[in-house]
Amino acid sequence: MRRSKQWPATNHSPNSKLIRIFWMSFTLMVPLLLSAQTTSPQARATKITFENVPYGDHPNQVIDFWQADVKGPAPLVIFIHGGGFTGGSHDKISQEKVQAYLDAGIHHASIEYRFLKHAQFPAPHEDAVRALQFIRSKANAWGIDKNRIAAYGGSAGAQLVAYLAWADDFADPDSKDPISRESSRLIAVAPIGGQSTLDLDWWVEHIPGYDRNFHGDGKRGDLSKIEQRALVRELSIIHHISPDDPSTFMSYGMHPEAPIPSNPKRARGWSIHHVNFGIVMEEKLREEGVEVFLKYPKAKVPFENDTAFLMHHLTQ
């Protein structure tokens, strides 16, 4: 049984200063991350049941919820958008994908969260946890089977959904706040183009085409090296993998042996979402005995895409 998760003891409340390495990295990457989203802005053809429902006090702490036309509690899939933790929007989502889930009798939600201009790390991760707990607290009112919740997301959103899936449960059974007593776990997860770690030195060593000069020097005076390492480790999803994690489907847009694109701008976005991130996470998940599927061009996996994978687990 997994213990309830508590935030590390280092100084990284939402009001703490940002580690420059992350701010520089993702601020510079955000145009590429936004362009790499697997969901594109579309007219909202599918009517939202509950729009911009607040789960916190900040304007970005909102949820859109689409309710499937079913009787009784139904499973739910959650989407978290990317954008380098500095941009993107929860309403930029594939309507075809939303409708496919609704047609299968699966509710759909899309979460917004605070960006780094609003609050520093780990604010996006705290928001993802709180949003999921809030949704679970609405299980009776919204007709959700709280034991059948899965999630998918791209890039930064991939990191957040993997954090929900792999980090220890944040449920606090002794809390006076009923929302905090809810579980933050998932039954399945599908990160798309996600990064295994925020240790950029690892990127230099393992990611083709990645140049350390893309980003800042990472120096910071208000945290000790030990505190910086603790924060980087907490936000690096690979370190949370353990045997009781849910089935995982990861997808990337390039083959491991694919050449670096000749266009510098394309090469940069290509490296930021490289399949090598997925390979190292796949290895770790397999070591821990977790069911995992890694999809990339020419890879043989039993599911066509993340939607097929999540539907399989949510409709069992």
mmCIF file of C-alpha atoms in Angstrom:
data_model
loop_
_atom_site.group_PDB
_atom_site.id
_atom_site.type_symbol
_atom_site.label_atom_id
_atom_site.label_comp_id
_atom_site.label_asym_id
_atom_site.label_seq_id
_atom_site.Cartn_x
_atom_site.Cartn_y
_atom_site.Cartn_z
ATOM 1 C CA MET A 1 0.000 0.000 0.000
ATOM 2 C CA ARG A 2 1.403 3.339 -1.007
ATOM 3 C CA ARG A 3 1.753 6.002 1.653
ATOM 4 C CA SER A 4 0.192 9.436 1.344
ATOM 5 C CA LYS A 5 2.460 11.920 -0.358
ATOM 6 C CA GLN A 6 3.774 15.068 1.289
ATOM 7 C CA TRP A 7 5.682 17.842 -0.449
ATOM 8 C CA PRO A 8 9.465 17.771 0.163
ATOM 9 C CA ALA A 9 10.803 19.774 3.076
ATOM 10 C CA THR A 10 12.789 22.126 0.863
ATOM 11 C CA ASN A 11 11.728 25.720 0.286
ATOM 12 C CA HIS A 12 9.450 25.360 -2.705
ATOM 13 C CA SER A 13 6.022 26.587 -1.765
ATOM 14 C CA PRO A 14 4.079 28.327 -4.553
ATOM 15 C CA ASN A 15 5.423 31.648 -3.205
ATOM 16 C CA SER A 16 9.094 30.665 -3.331
ATOM 17 C CA LYS A 17 11.424 31.962 -6.019
ATOM 18 C CA LEU A 18 11.759 29.963 -9.225
ATOM 19 C CA ILE A 19 14.853 27.949 -9.986
ATOM 20 C CA ARG A 20 16.255 29.862 -12.931
ATOM 21 C CA ILE A 21 17.080 26.693 -14.799
ATOM 22 C CA PHE A 22 13.375 25.928 -15.213
ATOM 23 C CA TRP A 23 12.237 29.466 -15.920
ATOM 24 C CA MET A 24 14.868 29.988 -18.604
ATOM 25 C CA SER A 25 14.296 26.550 -20.079
ATOM 26 C CA PHE A 26 10.568 26.604 -20.451
ATOM 27 C CA THR A 27 10.163 30.283 -21.243
ATOM 28 C CA LEU A 28 12.481 29.831 -24.199
ATOM 29 C CA MET A 29 10.805 26.579 -25.218
ATOM 30 C CA VAL A 30 7.183 27.632 -24.942
ATOM 31 C CA PRO A 31 6.594 28.492 -28.643
ATOM 32 C CA LEU A 32 7.885 25.045 -29.593
ATOM 33 C CA LEU A 33 5.957 23.304 -26.866
ATOM 34 C CA LEU A 34 2.743 24.991 -27.889
ATOM 35 C CA SER A 35 3.276 24.039 -31.518
ATOM 36 C CA ALA A 36 3.930 20.447 -30.469
ATOM 37 C CA GLN A 37 0.580 20.001 -28.735
ATOM 38 C CA THR A 38 -1.305 16.942 -29.870
ATOM 39 C CA THR A 39 -4.572 18.836 -29.636
ATOM 40 C CA SER A 40 -5.294 21.872 -31.753
ATOM 41 C CA PRO A 41 -7.631 24.820 -31.108
ATOM 42 C CA GLN A 42 -11.057 24.096 -32.521
ATOM 43 C CA ALA A 43 -14.551 25.499 -32.277
ATOM 44 C CA ARG A 44 -16.320 24.034 -29.299
ATOM 45 C CA ALA A 45 -18.726 21.792 -31.147
ATOM 46 C CA THR A 46 -19.325 19.617 -28.097
ATOM 47 C CA LYS A 47 -21.236 21.506 -25.436
ATOM 48 C CA ILE A 48 -19.514 21.701 -22.083
ATOM 49 C CA THR A 49 -21.655 20.570 -19.177
ATOM 50 C CA PHE A 50 -19.811 22.627 -16.554
ATOM 51 C CA GLU A 51 -17.423 25.314 -17.790
ATOM 52 C CA ASN A 52 -14.577 26.975 -15.864
ATOM 53 C CA VAL A 53 -15.552 25.429 -12.550
ATOM 54 C CA PRO A 54 -13.132 26.827 -9.930
ATOM 55 C CA TYR A 55 -11.127 24.405 -7.809
ATOM 56 C CA GLY A 56 -9.063 27.196 -6.220
ATOM 57 C CA ASP A 57 -8.920 30.958 -5.808
ATOM 58 C CA HIS A 58 -6.675 31.770 -8.784
ATOM 59 C CA PRO A 59 -8.362 32.526 -12.160
ATOM 60 C CA ASN A 60 -6.337 29.720 -13.761
ATOM 61 C CA GLN A 61 -7.538 27.125 -11.273
ATOM 62 C CA VAL A 62 -10.555 25.996 -13.282
ATOM 63 C CA ILE A 63 -11.953 22.832 -14.874
ATOM 64 C CA ASP A 64 -14.136 22.171 -17.911
ATOM 65 C CA PHE A 65 -16.302 19.059 -17.616
ATOM 66 C CA TRP A 66 -18.203 17.206 -20.329
ATOM 67 C CA GLN A 67 -20.770 14.742 -18.991
ATOM 68 C CA ALA A 68 -21.464 11.581 -20.961
ATOM 69 C CA ASP A 69 -25.102 10.639 -21.540
ATOM 70 C CA VAL A 70 -25.164 7.587 -19.296
ATOM 71 C CA LYS A 71 -27.070 6.294 -16.304
ATOM 72 C CA GLY A 72 -25.225 5.797 -13.062
ATOM 73 C CA PRO A 73 -21.572 6.509 -12.222
ATOM 74 C CA ALA A 74 -19.326 6.516 -15.294
ATOM 75 C CA PRO A 75 -15.548 6.567 -15.805
ATOM 76 C CA LEU A 76 -13.689 9.819 -16.426
ATOM 77 C CA VAL A 77 -10.685 10.826 -18.500
ATOM 78 C CA ILE A 78 -8.776 14.027 -17.706
ATOM 79 C CA PHE A 79 -6.713 16.097 -20.148
ATOM 80 C CA ILE A 80 -3.882 18.421 -19.064
ATOM 81 C CA HIS A 81 -2.408 20.702 -21.711
ATOM 82 C CA GLY A 82 1.256 21.515 -22.258
ATOM 83 C CA GLY A 83 3.051 24.768 -22.949
ATOM 84 C CA GLY A 84 6.252 24.669 -20.933
ATOM 85 C CA PHE A 85 4.398 25.618 -17.729
ATOM 86 C CA THR A 86 4.251 29.151 -19.148
ATOM 87 C CA GLY A 87 1.398 29.020 -21.667
ATOM 88 C CA GLY A 88 -1.230 26.966 -23.412
ATOM 89 C CA SER A 89 -4.881 26.662 -22.501
ATOM 90 C CA HIS A 90 -7.255 24.016 -21.232
ATOM 91 C CA ASP A 91 -9.755 24.941 -23.938
ATOM 92 C CA LYS A 92 -7.375 24.080 -26.790
ATOM 93 C CA ILE A 93 -8.497 20.504 -27.050
ATOM 94 C CA SER A 94 -9.519 18.091 -29.795
ATOM 95 C CA GLN A 95 -13.286 18.066 -30.021
ATOM 96 C CA GLU A 96 -13.124 14.786 -31.924
ATOM 97 C CA LYS A 97 -11.300 13.202 -29.010
ATOM 98 C CA VAL A 98 -13.740 14.613 -26.453
ATOM 99 C CA GLN A 99 -16.698 13.339 -28.472
ATOM 100 C CA ALA A 100 -15.124 9.908 -28.886
ATOM 101 C CA TYR A 101 -14.909 9.527 -25.124
ATOM 102 C CA LEU A 102 -18.454 10.771 -24.599
ATOM 103 C CA ASP A 103 -19.744 8.340 -27.234
ATOM 104 C CA ALA A 104 -18.028 5.545 -25.294
ATOM 105 C CA GLY A 105 -19.834 6.557 -22.101
ATOM 106 C CA ILE A 106 -16.774 8.219 -20.565
ATOM 107 C CA HIS A 107 -16.904 11.675 -19.000
ATOM 108 C CA HIS A 108 -14.166 14.122 -20.032
ATOM 109 C CA ALA A 109 -12.495 16.938 -18.098
ATOM 110 C CA SER A 110 -9.831 19.484 -19.008
ATOM 111 C CA ILE A 111 -7.758 21.136 -16.287
ATOM 112 C CA GLU A 112 -6.208 24.599 -16.246
ATOM 113 C CA TYR A 113 -3.411 25.404 -13.817
ATOM 114 C CA ARG A 114 -1.202 28.278 -12.714
ATOM 115 C CA PHE A 115 1.760 29.138 -14.944
ATOM 116 C CA LEU A 116 5.191 30.092 -13.689
ATOM 117 C CA LYS A 117 4.383 33.783 -14.078
ATOM 118 C CA HIS A 118 1.632 33.239 -11.496
ATOM 119 C CA ALA A 119 3.439 31.027 -8.987
ATOM 120 C CA GLN A 120 6.691 29.120 -8.946
ATOM 121 C CA PHE A 121 7.284 25.382 -8.933
ATOM 122 C CA PRO A 122 5.702 23.182 -7.714
ATOM 123 C CA ALA A 123 2.500 25.210 -8.278
ATOM 124 C CA PRO A 124 1.497 23.436 -11.541
ATOM 125 C CA HIS A 125 1.947 20.048 -9.860
ATOM 126 C CA GLU A 126 0.023 21.142 -6.760
ATOM 127 C CA ASP A 127 -2.780 22.380 -8.999
ATOM 128 C CA ALA A 128 -2.965 19.092 -10.897
ATOM 129 C CA VAL A 129 -3.250 17.216 -7.602
ATOM 130 C CA ARG A 130 -5.860 19.594 -6.201
ATOM 131 C CA ALA A 131 -7.907 19.552 -9.408
ATOM 132 C CA LEU A 132 -8.066 15.757 -9.422
ATOM 133 C CA GLN A 133 -9.034 15.663 -5.748
ATOM 134 C CA PHE A 134 -11.694 18.308 -6.394
ATOM 135 C CA ILE A 135 -13.110 16.290 -9.287
ATOM 136 C CA ARG A 136 -13.288 13.205 -7.082
ATOM 137 C CA SER A 137 -15.164 15.222 -4.467
ATOM 138 C CA LYS A 138 -17.794 15.900 -7.167
ATOM 139 C CA ALA A 139 -18.266 12.210 -7.943
ATOM 140 C CA ASN A 140 -21.863 12.028 -6.728
ATOM 141 C CA ALA A 141 -22.953 15.357 -8.199
ATOM 142 C CA TRP A 142 -21.320 14.746 -11.590
ATOM 143 C CA GLY A 143 -21.973 11.020 -11.876
ATOM 144 C CA ILE A 144 -18.310 9.953 -11.764
ATOM 145 C CA ASP A 145 -17.016 6.538 -10.803
ATOM 146 C CA LYS A 146 -14.093 7.778 -8.702
ATOM 147 C CA ASN A 147 -12.380 4.398 -9.001
ATOM 148 C CA ARG A 148 -12.146 4.695 -12.791
ATOM 149 C CA ILE A 149 -10.254 7.897 -13.571
ATOM 150 C CA ALA A 150 -7.427 8.112 -16.109
ATOM 151 C CA ALA A 151 -5.542 11.001 -17.717
ATOM 152 C CA TYR A 152 -3.567 12.089 -20.771
ATOM 153 C CA GLY A 153 -1.534 15.170 -21.623
ATOM 154 C CA GLY A 154 1.230 16.477 -23.853
ATOM 155 C CA SER A 155 4.718 17.767 -22.991
ATOM 156 C CA ALA A 156 4.386 19.724 -19.723
ATOM 157 C CA GLY A 157 0.919 18.200 -19.438
ATOM 158 C CA ALA A 158 2.516 14.785 -19.899
ATOM 159 C CA GLN A 159 4.727 15.491 -16.917
ATOM 160 C CA LEU A 160 1.718 16.490 -14.835
ATOM 161 C CA VAL A 161 -0.416 13.447 -15.668
ATOM 162 C CA ALA A 162 2.568 11.152 -15.049
ATOM 163 C CA TYR A 163 3.129 12.912 -11.727
ATOM 164 C CA LEU A 164 -0.456 12.123 -10.762
ATOM 165 C CA ALA A 165 -0.048 8.514 -11.853
ATOM 166 C CA TRP A 166 3.338 7.787 -10.309
ATOM 167 C CA ALA A 167 3.749 10.046 -7.262
ATOM 168 C CA ASP A 168 2.580 8.780 -3.890
ATOM 169 C CA ASP A 169 -1.049 9.460 -3.076
ATOM 170 C CA PHE A 170 -1.626 12.972 -1.743
ATOM 171 C CA ALA A 171 -4.800 11.959 0.097
ATOM 172 C CA ASP A 172 -4.756 13.101 3.718
ATOM 173 C CA PRO A 173 -7.404 11.043 5.533
ATOM 174 C CA ASP A 174 -7.076 13.167 8.681
ATOM 175 C CA SER A 175 -7.559 16.517 6.946
ATOM 176 C CA LYS A 176 -10.421 18.792 7.966
ATOM 177 C CA ASP A 177 -10.729 19.683 4.280
ATOM 178 C CA PRO A 178 -12.881 17.011 2.586
ATOM 179 C CA ILE A 179 -11.227 17.629 -0.796
ATOM 180 C CA SER A 180 -7.788 16.919 0.648
ATOM 181 C CA ARG A 181 -9.057 13.549 1.840
ATOM 182 C CA GLU A 182 -9.635 12.430 -1.756
ATOM 183 C CA SER A 183 -7.127 10.263 -3.630
ATOM 184 C CA SER A 184 -4.832 11.696 -6.310
ATOM 185 C CA ARG A 185 -4.233 8.341 -8.024
ATOM 186 C CA LEU A 186 -5.167 7.213 -11.550
ATOM 187 C CA ILE A 187 -5.977 3.771 -12.986
ATOM 188 C CA ALA A 188 -4.180 4.464 -16.291
ATOM 189 C CA VAL A 189 -2.114 7.255 -17.813
ATOM 190 C CA ALA A 190 -1.008 8.336 -21.291
ATOM 191 C CA PRO A 191 1.813 10.917 -21.367
ATOM 192 C CA ILE A 192 2.471 12.290 -24.874
ATOM 193 C CA GLY A 193 5.954 13.600 -25.685
ATOM 194 C CA GLY A 194 6.828 13.872 -22.002
ATOM 195 C CA GLN A 195 10.204 14.534 -20.405
ATOM 196 C CA SER A 196 11.483 12.032 -17.839
ATOM 197 C CA THR A 197 13.571 14.530 -15.903
ATOM 198 C CA LEU A 198 14.166 18.258 -15.494
ATOM 199 C CA ASP A 199 17.877 17.666 -15.006
ATOM 200 C CA LEU A 200 19.167 19.408 -18.133
ATOM 201 C CA ASP A 201 22.608 17.851 -17.750
ATOM 202 C CA TRP A 202 20.901 14.511 -18.400
ATOM 203 C CA TRP A 203 19.371 16.006 -21.537
ATOM 204 C CA VAL A 204 22.809 16.975 -22.824
ATOM 205 C CA GLU A 205 24.102 13.445 -22.354
ATOM 206 C CA HIS A 206 21.119 11.476 -23.673
ATOM 207 C CA ILE A 207 19.067 13.626 -26.067
ATOM 208 C CA PRO A 208 20.289 13.972 -29.695
ATOM 209 C CA GLY A 209 20.508 17.545 -30.892
ATOM 210 C CA TYR A 210 20.018 19.080 -27.473
ATOM 211 C CA ASP A 211 22.401 21.959 -26.812
ATOM 212 C CA ARG A 212 23.001 23.080 -23.233
ATOM 213 C CA ASN A 213 23.332 26.625 -24.558
ATOM 214 C CA PHE A 214 19.599 26.559 -25.346
ATOM 215 C CA HIS A 215 18.942 27.549 -21.755
ATOM 216 C CA GLY A 216 20.237 29.498 -18.770
ATOM 217 C CA ASP A 217 23.078 28.552 -16.458
ATOM 218 C CA GLY A 218 20.723 27.499 -13.666
ATOM 219 C CA LYS A 219 22.609 29.359 -10.938
ATOM 220 C CA ARG A 220 20.503 30.417 -7.993
ATOM 221 C CA GLY A 221 21.595 32.036 -4.783
ATOM 222 C CA ASP A 222 18.603 31.511 -2.496
ATOM 223 C CA LEU A 223 18.697 27.700 -2.478
ATOM 224 C CA SER A 224 21.563 25.461 -1.517
ATOM 225 C CA LYS A 225 22.725 22.829 -3.980
ATOM 226 C CA ILE A 226 21.039 20.188 -1.856
ATOM 227 C CA GLU A 227 17.731 22.075 -1.949
ATOM 228 C CA GLN A 228 18.001 22.592 -5.702
ATOM 229 C CA ARG A 229 18.676 18.907 -6.248
ATOM 230 C CA ALA A 230 15.714 17.976 -4.035
ATOM 231 C CA LEU A 231 13.371 20.169 -6.053
ATOM 232 C CA VAL A 232 14.655 18.917 -9.406
ATOM 233 C CA ARG A 233 14.250 15.344 -8.199
ATOM 234 C CA GLU A 234 10.697 15.947 -6.956
ATOM 235 C CA LEU A 235 9.650 17.405 -10.313
ATOM 236 C CA SER A 236 11.406 14.700 -12.368
ATOM 237 C CA ILE A 237 8.697 12.112 -12.906
ATOM 238 C CA ILE A 238 11.008 9.136 -13.426
ATOM 239 C CA HIS A 239 11.976 9.233 -9.748
ATOM 240 C CA HIS A 240 8.383 8.516 -8.688
ATOM 241 C CA ILE A 241 8.009 5.212 -10.540
ATOM 242 C CA SER A 242 7.215 2.281 -8.235
ATOM 243 C CA PRO A 243 5.615 -1.178 -8.508
ATOM 244 C CA ASP A 244 2.051 -0.061 -7.723
ATOM 245 C CA ASP A 245 1.851 2.472 -10.553
ATOM 246 C CA PRO A 246 -0.950 2.187 -13.141
ATOM 247 C CA SER A 247 -0.669 0.909 -16.686
ATOM 248 C CA THR A 248 1.106 3.484 -18.869
ATOM 249 C CA PHE A 249 1.016 4.317 -22.590
ATOM 250 C CA MET A 250 3.671 6.767 -23.796
ATOM 251 C CA SER A 251 3.893 8.117 -27.339
ATOM 252 C CA TYR A 252 6.515 10.074 -29.279
ATOM 253 C CA GLY A 253 6.767 11.366 -32.822
ATOM 254 C CA MET A 254 10.182 10.036 -33.863
ATOM 255 C CA HIS A 255 12.012 6.714 -34.124
ATOM 256 C CA PRO A 256 14.990 6.353 -31.740
ATOM 257 C CA GLU A 257 17.372 6.209 -34.707
ATOM 258 C CA ALA A 258 15.801 9.071 -36.656
ATOM 259 C CA PRO A 259 18.263 11.770 -37.788
ATOM 260 C CA ILE A 260 18.204 15.224 -36.257
ATOM 261 C CA PRO A 261 16.061 17.560 -38.416
ATOM 262 C CA SER A 262 18.108 19.956 -40.527
ATOM 263 C CA ASN A 263 15.922 22.938 -39.654
ATOM 264 C CA PRO A 264 17.313 24.385 -36.369
ATOM 265 C CA LYS A 265 13.933 25.450 -35.008
ATOM 266 C CA ARG A 266 12.361 22.085 -35.779
ATOM 267 C CA ALA A 267 15.398 20.279 -34.371
ATOM 268 C CA ARG A 268 15.020 22.098 -31.093
ATOM 269 C CA GLY A 269 11.386 21.116 -30.618
ATOM 270 C CA TRP A 270 12.217 17.604 -31.830
ATOM 271 C CA SER A 271 14.892 17.168 -29.170
ATOM 272 C CA ILE A 272 12.700 18.553 -26.386
ATOM 273 C CA HIS A 273 10.149 15.785 -27.047
ATOM 274 C CA HIS A 274 12.603 13.028 -27.976
ATOM 275 C CA VAL A 275 11.708 9.371 -27.611
ATOM 276 C CA ASN A 276 14.815 8.772 -25.486
ATOM 277 C CA PHE A 277 12.869 10.288 -22.593
ATOM 278 C CA GLY A 278 10.273 7.575 -23.113
ATOM 279 C CA ILE A 279 12.830 4.794 -23.499
ATOM 280 C CA VAL A 280 14.414 5.453 -20.111
ATOM 281 C CA MET A 281 10.990 5.668 -18.454
ATOM 282 C CA GLU A 282 9.897 2.457 -20.165
ATOM 283 C CA GLU A 283 12.981 0.712 -18.797
ATOM 284 C CA LYS A 284 12.278 1.949 -15.275
ATOM 285 C CA LEU A 285 8.602 0.994 -15.435
ATOM 286 C CA ARG A 286 9.470 -2.499 -16.637
ATOM 287 C CA GLU A 287 12.060 -2.862 -13.873
ATOM 288 C CA GLU A 288 9.320 -2.073 -11.349
ATOM 289 C CA GLY A 289 6.888 -4.520 -12.953
ATOM 290 C CA VAL A 290 4.493 -1.859 -14.277
ATOM 291 C CA GLU A 291 2.629 -2.527 -17.529
ATOM 292 C CA VAL A 292 3.933 -0.057 -20.112
ATOM 293 C CA PHE A 293 3.600 0.555 -23.843
ATOM 294 C CA LEU A 294 5.919 2.878 -25.773
ATOM 295 C CA LYS A 295 4.646 4.016 -29.174
ATOM 296 C CA TYR A 296 6.764 5.709 -31.833
ATOM 297 C CA PRO A 297 6.986 5.315 -35.639
ATOM 298 C CA LYS A 298 7.307 1.609 -36.584
ATOM 299 C CA ALA A 299 6.988 0.436 -32.973
ATOM 300 C CA LYS A 300 4.664 -2.523 -32.484
ATOM 301 C CA VAL A 301 2.173 -1.932 -29.689
ATOM 302 C CA PRO A 302 -1.317 -3.414 -29.204
ATOM 303 C CA PHE A 303 -3.061 -0.018 -29.071
ATOM 304 C CA GLU A 304 -3.359 2.370 -32.004
ATOM 305 C CA ASN A 305 -3.105 5.465 -29.827
ATOM 306 C CA ASP A 306 -3.589 6.886 -26.346
ATOM 307 C CA THR A 307 -7.367 7.067 -26.779
ATOM 308 C CA ALA A 308 -7.687 3.366 -27.554
ATOM 309 C CA PHE A 309 -5.454 2.531 -24.596
ATOM 310 C CA LEU A 310 -7.360 4.662 -22.091
ATOM 311 C CA MET A 311 -10.751 3.504 -23.348
ATOM 312 C CA HIS A 312 -9.609 -0.089 -22.878
ATOM 313 C CA HIS A 313 -8.818 0.525 -19.212
ATOM 314 C CA LEU A 314 -11.786 2.766 -18.464
ATOM 315 C CA THR A 315 -14.406 0.428 -19.924
ATOM 316 C CA GLN A 316 -13.225 -2.795 -18.291
#
